[in-house]
Amino acid sequence: MSRRSEIQPSPVTSVHFHSDCGTELGAFVNNPYLHDLTILCGNQAFFAHTDILRARCETLHNMFNQSPTNVMEIETDPAVILHLLKYLYTDRFPDISVPAEVIELLRLAKQLALQDLIINLKLRFHDVIRDRDSADRRSPQRDSETFEGEGESDSFTITRQTKQYVEPFLTASRFDGKVTVVVGQYKFRRQSAVLLAARSTWFAEHIDSVDGTVDASFIPVMQVALLLRFLRMEGYETIESFSMAMETMHWSWVMGAHSLQSWVEHVVVTRYLNCTNVCQIWSSPSCSEYLSERCMQFFQDNFMDCATSSGFLNLRPELMKAALNGGHIDADTISMMAALRRWAHINAAHPNESEQVLSTLLPPNTMFNMINRMTILGVNRRPITMY
């Protein structure tokens, strides 16, 4: 009997698994690749991507709608601009310690209505902000702090947004762009070049402009739809069957969409890893190192049950050898050897080579291999006579 009972499929119809989009987009901070906006700050220039800025900040979204531009000039410390871009791209609060930079970043956050950043800065640097506010109150030239007043000193003006203005953005897709993905007769328009390139190595290699066209006709259209929906962070599709999970895992591997592949692997492990499917999952070319370890552990703990599945006889030799040499097999020796002989008979080039195939699989210290080596060397296995 197996020590571990077979994993039952989860009754949950949709599994939500966190994908770290911030880490992937972080590689595009001040990156000239696919940039369509230059931010000038003093004698420095920063590369940015309007798709990301629109998605992360309603104020910038509306500003770009009112006056599209490829160049933006902001009079502030360049270090503050870099802190701001890192926050907008990665959704991680900046590692900042200089008081002057804290005050300036807080001013920009108020102009851009970045409430989470405002709250974080006020909580982390309460004393610095309090001292600055006290100094401002003692200064007769300092006006009361407003978004509009702060914006007048900059080269761009940011006004307070009304609820009616923001609602259309909130109900629309988070990431809109100009790239068109073509799949046969179907066209997926308004895709964000930087988002697809950040989250898929295949798109990164094939997108050469922010408003170009990419032909992905070699992928099934439903898989492209699922992939784009995931990459645009519009939610996760329901994995309705084991075959759909395997197909999605394969295409996410082909497209280099590592976040999607990680999520599908989570679905496979929690819902579909059982004695019937483990050999097929493990033999898949898209099986990652993490998933391979989970499959091998399950295979070792449930060897005899897995040996009755159709995929057992098709398990690759290197995987079978890894399982036999990698730890304890939960099965009695006679039953295990019978199953292995069946596997060796199918995977041997000729029927009379099955014993040699089996010999290469088993660890050298097994009784089978010891006897087999003695036979090959021509050693006479006569019983030992005691004198």
C-alpha positions as a Python dict, from the first residue, in 0.01 Angstrom:
ca = {
    (1, 'M'): (0, 0, 0),
    (2, 'S'): (115, 356, -67),
    (3, 'R'): (211, 568, 228),
    (4, 'R'): (46, 872, 76),
    (5, 'S'): (-310, 866, -50),
    (6, 'E'): (-379, 992, -398),
    (7, 'I'): (-429, 1367, -426),
    (8, 'Q'): (-790, 1446, -499),
    (9, 'P'): (-878, 1727, -744),
    (10, 'S'): (-971, 2049, -572),
    (11, 'P'): (-1340, 2143, -593),
    (12, 'V'): (-1237, 2503, -657),
    (13, 'T'): (-1311, 2593, -1020),
    (14, 'S'): (-1057, 2872, -1045),
    (15, 'V'): (-725, 2903, -863),
    (16, 'H'): (-586, 3253, -812),
    (17, 'F'): (-209, 3255, -784),
    (18, 'H'): (-1, 3570, -733),
    (19, 'S'): (224, 3663, -1023),
    (20, 'D'): (493, 3920, -953),
    (21, 'C'): (434, 4161, -1238),
    (22, 'G'): (631, 4428, -1050),
    (23, 'T'): (952, 4227, -1073),
    (24, 'E'): (909, 4180, -1447),
    (25, 'L'): (827, 4545, -1514),
    (26, 'G'): (1114, 4656, -1292),
    (27, 'A'): (1356, 4564, -1570),
    (28, 'F'): (1204, 4846, -1780),
    (29, 'V'): (1271, 5129, -1533),
    (30, 'N'): (1468, 5392, -1728),
    (31, 'N'): (1509, 5138, -2008),
    (32, 'P'): (1524, 5277, -2365),
    (33, 'Y'): (1376, 4957, -2512),
    (34, 'L'): (1024, 5031, -2646),
    (35, 'H'): (1016, 5366, -2464),
    (36, 'D'): (780, 5632, -2599),
    (37, 'L'): (832, 5905, -2340),
    (38, 'T'): (1140, 6098, -2229),
    (39, 'I'): (1135, 6273, -1892),
    (40, 'L'): (1381, 6562, -1874),
    (41, 'C'): (1511, 6656, -1532),
    (42, 'G'): (1792, 6909, -1521),
    (43, 'N'): (2067, 6775, -1744),
    (44, 'Q'): (1943, 6417, -1722),
    (45, 'A'): (1691, 6226, -1931),
    (46, 'F'): (1486, 5926, -1817),
    (47, 'F'): (1320, 5676, -2049),
    (48, 'A'): (960, 5585, -1969),
    (49, 'H'): (663, 5399, -2116),
    (50, 'T'): (327, 5573, -2125),
    (51, 'D'): (135, 5243, -2107),
    (52, 'I'): (276, 5177, -1761),
    (53, 'L'): (232, 5534, -1640),
    (54, 'R'): (-129, 5540, -1762),
    (55, 'A'): (-209, 5213, -1590),
    (56, 'R'): (-52, 5309, -1258),
    (57, 'C'): (-164, 5671, -1229),
    (58, 'E'): (-506, 5813, -1319),
    (59, 'T'): (-369, 6167, -1318),
    (60, 'L'): (-106, 6088, -1580),
    (61, 'H'): (-361, 5888, -1779),
    (62, 'N'): (-587, 6191, -1811),
    (63, 'M'): (-296, 6426, -1874),
    (64, 'F'): (-175, 6214, -2169),
    (65, 'N'): (-531, 6205, -2306),
    (66, 'Q'): (-560, 6585, -2293),
    (67, 'S'): (-217, 6658, -2437),
    (68, 'P'): (-25, 6362, -2582),
    (69, 'T'): (349, 6418, -2567),
    (70, 'N'): (676, 6235, -2614),
    (71, 'V'): (873, 6465, -2386),
    (72, 'M'): (795, 6576, -2032),
    (73, 'E'): (1007, 6815, -1826),
    (74, 'I'): (994, 6811, -1446),
    (75, 'E'): (1198, 7047, -1231),
    (76, 'T'): (1311, 6836, -940),
    (77, 'D'): (1599, 6622, -820),
    (78, 'P'): (1680, 6343, -1072),
    (79, 'A'): (1705, 6096, -783),
    (80, 'V'): (1342, 6172, -696),
    (81, 'I'): (1230, 6098, -1053),
    (82, 'L'): (1406, 5762, -1035),
    (83, 'H'): (1235, 5682, -703),
    (84, 'L'): (900, 5776, -856),
    (85, 'L'): (952, 5561, -1167),
    (86, 'K'): (1058, 5261, -958),
    (87, 'Y'): (740, 5291, -754),
    (88, 'L'): (515, 5326, -1060),
    (89, 'Y'): (674, 5030, -1238),
    (90, 'T'): (722, 4786, -950),
    (91, 'D'): (451, 4890, -700),
    (92, 'R'): (719, 4878, -430),
    (93, 'F'): (776, 5166, -194),
    (94, 'P'): (1111, 5338, -258),
    (95, 'D'): (1420, 5278, -49),
    (96, 'I'): (1479, 5642, 33),
    (97, 'S'): (1657, 5808, 326),
    (98, 'V'): (1759, 6164, 230),
    (99, 'P'): (1512, 6408, 395),
    (100, 'A'): (1511, 6649, 100),
    (101, 'E'): (1427, 6364, -138),
    (102, 'V'): (1148, 6246, 94),
    (103, 'I'): (985, 6591, 93),
    (104, 'E'): (1017, 6629, -284),
    (105, 'L'): (884, 6279, -353),
    (106, 'L'): (589, 6348, -125),
    (107, 'R'): (516, 6667, -320),
    (108, 'L'): (513, 6478, -651),
    (109, 'A'): (301, 6200, -500),
    (110, 'K'): (42, 6459, -394),
    (111, 'Q'): (40, 6613, -741),
    (112, 'L'): (-12, 6272, -898),
    (113, 'A'): (-268, 6164, -635),
    (114, 'L'): (-71, 5849, -550),
    (115, 'Q'): (-248, 5787, -222),
    (116, 'D'): (-64, 5467, -127),
    (117, 'L'): (273, 5635, -172),
    (118, 'I'): (158, 5942, 23),
    (119, 'I'): (43, 5733, 318),
    (120, 'N'): (361, 5524, 315),
    (121, 'L'): (589, 5828, 316),
    (122, 'K'): (393, 5998, 594),
    (123, 'L'): (408, 5688, 813),
    (124, 'R'): (778, 5617, 752),
    (125, 'F'): (902, 5976, 773),
    (126, 'H'): (660, 6136, 1016),
    (127, 'D'): (929, 6339, 1196),
    (128, 'V'): (1086, 6471, 874),
    (129, 'I'): (750, 6581, 733),
    (130, 'R'): (641, 6732, 1065),
    (131, 'D'): (959, 6942, 1087),
    (132, 'R'): (911, 7059, 729),
    (133, 'D'): (548, 7153, 793),
    (134, 'S'): (651, 7349, 1103),
    (135, 'A'): (908, 7542, 900),
    (136, 'D'): (650, 7613, 630),
    (137, 'R'): (404, 7754, 882),
    (138, 'R'): (671, 7992, 1010),
    (139, 'S'): (742, 8115, 656),
    (140, 'P'): (511, 8405, 550),
    (141, 'Q'): (588, 8351, 180),
    (142, 'R'): (465, 7991, 187),
    (143, 'D'): (106, 7944, 72),
    (144, 'S'): (-117, 7669, 202),
    (145, 'E'): (-44, 7334, 42),
    (146, 'T'): (-273, 7238, -246),
    (147, 'F'): (-233, 7015, -547),
    (148, 'E'): (-287, 7308, -782),
    (149, 'G'): (-41, 7536, -602),
    (150, 'E'): (228, 7270, -602),
    (151, 'G'): (179, 7209, -971),
    (152, 'E'): (223, 7575, -1074),
    (153, 'S'): (598, 7563, -1010),
    (154, 'D'): (648, 7274, -1252),
    (155, 'S'): (652, 7263, -1629),
    (156, 'F'): (333, 7056, -1629),
    (157, 'T'): (17, 7139, -1439),
    (158, 'I'): (-179, 6873, -1254),
    (159, 'T'): (-531, 6954, -1145),
    (160, 'R'): (-755, 6773, -901),
    (161, 'Q'): (-949, 6500, -1085),
    (162, 'T'): (-1325, 6467, -1058),
    (163, 'K'): (-1494, 6135, -989),
    (164, 'Q'): (-1664, 6142, -1329),
    (165, 'Y'): (-1328, 6184, -1498),
    (166, 'V'): (-1164, 5891, -1322),
    (167, 'E'): (-1445, 5635, -1346),
    (168, 'P'): (-1405, 5560, -1720),
    (169, 'F'): (-1040, 5478, -1662),
    (170, 'L'): (-1114, 5253, -1366),
    (171, 'T'): (-1366, 5049, -1563),
    (172, 'A'): (-1141, 5016, -1869),
    (173, 'S'): (-852, 4779, -1920),
    (174, 'R'): (-557, 4858, -1697),
    (175, 'F'): (-304, 4839, -1978),
    (176, 'D'): (-388, 4977, -2321),
    (177, 'G'): (-140, 5012, -2603),
    (178, 'K'): (-105, 5016, -2980),
    (179, 'V'): (37, 4673, -3063),
    (180, 'T'): (-179, 4430, -3264),
    (181, 'V'): (-134, 4055, -3213),
    (182, 'V'): (-250, 3860, -3520),
    (183, 'V'): (-360, 3496, -3495),
    (184, 'G'): (-484, 3382, -3834),
    (185, 'Q'): (-802, 3577, -3908),
    (186, 'Y'): (-822, 3714, -3554),
    (187, 'K'): (-663, 4037, -3434),
    (188, 'F'): (-606, 4138, -3073),
    (189, 'R'): (-570, 4516, -3084),
    (190, 'R'): (-458, 4774, -2827),
    (191, 'Q'): (-198, 4554, -2660),
    (192, 'S'): (75, 4718, -2455),
    (193, 'A'): (418, 4660, -2608),
    (194, 'V'): (615, 4709, -2288),
    (195, 'L'): (383, 4492, -2081),
    (196, 'L'): (397, 4199, -2325),
    (197, 'A'): (773, 4234, -2365),
    (198, 'A'): (825, 4247, -1989),
    (199, 'R'): (618, 3938, -1919),
    (200, 'S'): (698, 3716, -2219),
    (201, 'T'): (1041, 3649, -2369),
    (202, 'W'): (881, 3556, -2703),
    (203, 'F'): (706, 3892, -2730),
    (204, 'A'): (1027, 4066, -2621),
    (205, 'E'): (1207, 3910, -2918),
    (206, 'H'): (931, 3983, -3173),
    (207, 'I'): (802, 4329, -3077),
    (208, 'D'): (1017, 4596, -3239),
    (209, 'S'): (797, 4904, -3191),
    (210, 'V'): (524, 5032, -2960),
    (211, 'D'): (267, 5039, -3242),
    (212, 'G'): (367, 4739, -3453),
    (213, 'T'): (203, 4408, -3547),
    (214, 'V'): (306, 4067, -3416),
    (215, 'D'): (209, 3743, -3591),
    (216, 'A'): (138, 3463, -3343),
    (217, 'S'): (-58, 3240, -3580),
    (218, 'F'): (136, 2930, -3476),
    (219, 'I'): (-45, 2935, -3139),
    (220, 'P'): (-410, 2828, -3097),
    (221, 'V'): (-627, 3138, -3077),
    (222, 'M'): (-782, 3038, -2744),
    (223, 'Q'): (-437, 3003, -2591),
    (224, 'V'): (-340, 3348, -2719),
    (225, 'A'): (-657, 3494, -2567),
    (226, 'L'): (-581, 3332, -2232),
    (227, 'L'): (-218, 3441, -2246),
    (228, 'L'): (-299, 3804, -2327),
    (229, 'R'): (-566, 3817, -2060),
    (230, 'F'): (-317, 3696, -1802),
    (231, 'L'): (-32, 3921, -1915),
    (232, 'R'): (-260, 4225, -1909),
    (233, 'M'): (-354, 4137, -1551),
    (234, 'E'): (-725, 4125, -1631),
    (235, 'G'): (-779, 3805, -1432),
    (236, 'Y'): (-719, 3434, -1460),
    (237, 'E'): (-911, 3192, -1676),
    (238, 'T'): (-1058, 2877, -1529),
    (239, 'I'): (-854, 2565, -1600),
    (240, 'E'): (-1142, 2331, -1672),
    (241, 'S'): (-955, 2007, -1741),
    (242, 'F'): (-621, 1833, -1717),
    (243, 'S'): (-570, 1853, -2094),
    (244, 'M'): (-631, 2229, -2087),
    (245, 'A'): (-382, 2268, -1803),
    (246, 'M'): (-115, 2076, -1995),
    (247, 'E'): (-178, 2275, -2315),
    (248, 'T'): (-162, 2607, -2131),
    (249, 'M'): (156, 2504, -1951),
    (250, 'H'): (313, 2408, -2284),
    (251, 'W'): (232, 2735, -2460),
    (252, 'S'): (330, 2951, -2162),
    (253, 'W'): (665, 2769, -2171),
    (254, 'V'): (700, 2828, -2547),
    (255, 'M'): (614, 3197, -2505),
    (256, 'G'): (844, 3242, -2207),
    (257, 'A'): (554, 3367, -1994),
    (258, 'H'): (707, 3251, -1667),
    (259, 'S'): (440, 3399, -1441),
    (260, 'L'): (163, 3218, -1628),
    (261, 'Q'): (363, 2896, -1631),
    (262, 'S'): (414, 2923, -1255),
    (263, 'W'): (42, 2974, -1200),
    (264, 'V'): (-51, 2676, -1421),
    (265, 'E'): (202, 2458, -1237),
    (266, 'H'): (30, 2555, -913),
    (267, 'V'): (-302, 2443, -1062),
    (268, 'V'): (-148, 2115, -1183),
    (269, 'V'): (6, 2033, -845),
    (270, 'T'): (-304, 2116, -641),
    (271, 'R'): (-567, 1969, -872),
    (272, 'Y'): (-427, 1722, -1124),
    (273, 'L'): (-120, 1556, -972),
    (274, 'N'): (-237, 1197, -922),
    (275, 'C'): (-131, 842, -1006),
    (276, 'T'): (-299, 856, -1346),
    (277, 'N'): (-138, 1182, -1463),
    (278, 'V'): (198, 1205, -1287),
    (279, 'C'): (401, 1024, -1557),
    (280, 'Q'): (252, 1239, -1834),
    (281, 'I'): (319, 1559, -1639),
    (282, 'W'): (673, 1455, -1556),
    (283, 'S'): (755, 1358, -1916),
    (284, 'S'): (632, 1690, -2056),
    (285, 'P'): (910, 1904, -2214),
    (286, 'S'): (764, 2208, -2033),
    (287, 'C'): (794, 2044, -1689),
    (288, 'S'): (1004, 2283, -1478),
    (289, 'E'): (1257, 2184, -1213),
    (290, 'Y'): (1007, 2263, -938),
    (291, 'L'): (731, 2056, -1098),
    (292, 'S'): (974, 1774, -1173),
    (293, 'E'): (1069, 1752, -805),
    (294, 'R'): (704, 1735, -704),
    (295, 'C'): (635, 1464, -961),
    (296, 'M'): (935, 1254, -855),
    (297, 'Q'): (838, 1272, -488),
    (298, 'F'): (481, 1170, -568),
    (299, 'F'): (605, 891, -797),
    (300, 'Q'): (835, 750, -528),
    (301, 'D'): (563, 758, -262),
    (302, 'N'): (301, 596, -488),
    (303, 'F'): (516, 376, -712),
    (304, 'M'): (290, 73, -749),
    (305, 'D'): (-23, 282, -813),
    (306, 'C'): (165, 490, -1072),
    (307, 'A'): (295, 171, -1236),
    (308, 'T'): (-59, 79, -1339),
    (309, 'S'): (-108, 403, -1537),
    (310, 'S'): (-71, 420, -1914),
    (311, 'G'): (204, 680, -1888),
    (312, 'F'): (430, 457, -1676),
    (313, 'L'): (559, 252, -1970),
    (314, 'N'): (639, 573, -2163),
    (315, 'L'): (834, 739, -1882),
    (316, 'R'): (1174, 850, -2009),
    (317, 'P'): (1474, 642, -1891),
    (318, 'E'): (1650, 937, -1727),
    (319, 'L'): (1340, 1013, -1519),
    (320, 'M'): (1297, 650, -1414),
    (321, 'K'): (1663, 632, -1316),
    (322, 'A'): (1636, 956, -1118),
    (323, 'A'): (1340, 819, -923),
    (324, 'L'): (1510, 486, -846),
    (325, 'N'): (1836, 651, -741),
    (326, 'G'): (1687, 955, -572),
    (327, 'G'): (1534, 806, -260),
    (328, 'H'): (1317, 541, -102),
    (329, 'I'): (1058, 370, -323),
    (330, 'D'): (744, 280, -133),
    (331, 'A'): (689, -70, -278),
    (332, 'D'): (786, -427, -204),
    (333, 'T'): (1083, -557, -401),
    (334, 'I'): (905, -833, -593),
    (335, 'S'): (622, -609, -716),
    (336, 'M'): (860, -326, -801),
    (337, 'M'): (1091, -553, -1003),
    (338, 'A'): (794, -695, -1193),
    (339, 'A'): (681, -343, -1288),
    (340, 'L'): (1034, -243, -1386),
    (341, 'R'): (1073, -552, -1604),
    (342, 'R'): (756, -454, -1791),
    (343, 'W'): (893, -104, -1839),
    (344, 'A'): (1235, -233, -1953),
    (345, 'H'): (1075, -473, -2202),
    (346, 'I'): (888, -184, -2369),
    (347, 'N'): (1184, 57, -2369),
    (348, 'A'): (1456, -185, -2482),
    (349, 'A'): (1564, -170, -2846),
    (350, 'H'): (1540, -551, -2861),
    (351, 'P'): (1354, -787, -2627),
    (352, 'N'): (1676, -964, -2527),
    (353, 'E'): (1826, -633, -2407),
    (354, 'S'): (1566, -566, -2138),
    (355, 'E'): (1792, -705, -1862),
    (356, 'Q'): (2071, -468, -1964),
    (357, 'V'): (1829, -173, -1971),
    (358, 'L'): (1712, -264, -1623),
    (359, 'S'): (2071, -297, -1503),
    (360, 'T'): (2152, 61, -1606),
    (361, 'L'): (1853, 192, -1412),
    (362, 'L'): (1908, 34, -1073),
    (363, 'P'): (2171, 156, -826),
    (364, 'P'): (2489, -58, -842),
    (365, 'N'): (2448, -190, -487),
    (366, 'T'): (2118, -370, -556),
    (367, 'M'): (2111, -750, -543),
    (368, 'F'): (1989, -762, -905),
    (369, 'N'): (2289, -569, -1032),
    (370, 'M'): (2535, -766, -822),
    (371, 'I'): (2408, -1096, -963),
    (372, 'N'): (2389, -949, -1315),
    (373, 'R'): (2752, -832, -1304),
    (374, 'M'): (2863, -1173, -1182),
    (375, 'T'): (2683, -1335, -1475),
    (376, 'I'): (2841, -1097, -1725),
    (377, 'L'): (3189, -1162, -1580),
    (378, 'G'): (3132, -1538, -1593),
    (379, 'V'): (3162, -1590, -1217),
    (380, 'N'): (3040, -1934, -1105),
    (381, 'R'): (2771, -1868, -844),
    (382, 'R'): (2821, -2201, -660),
    (383, 'P'): (2709, -2217, -297),
    (384, 'I'): (2979, -2156, -41),
    (385, 'T'): (3095, -2481, 125),
    (386, 'M'): (3182, -2460, 490),
    (387, 'Y'): (3476, -2679, 600),
}
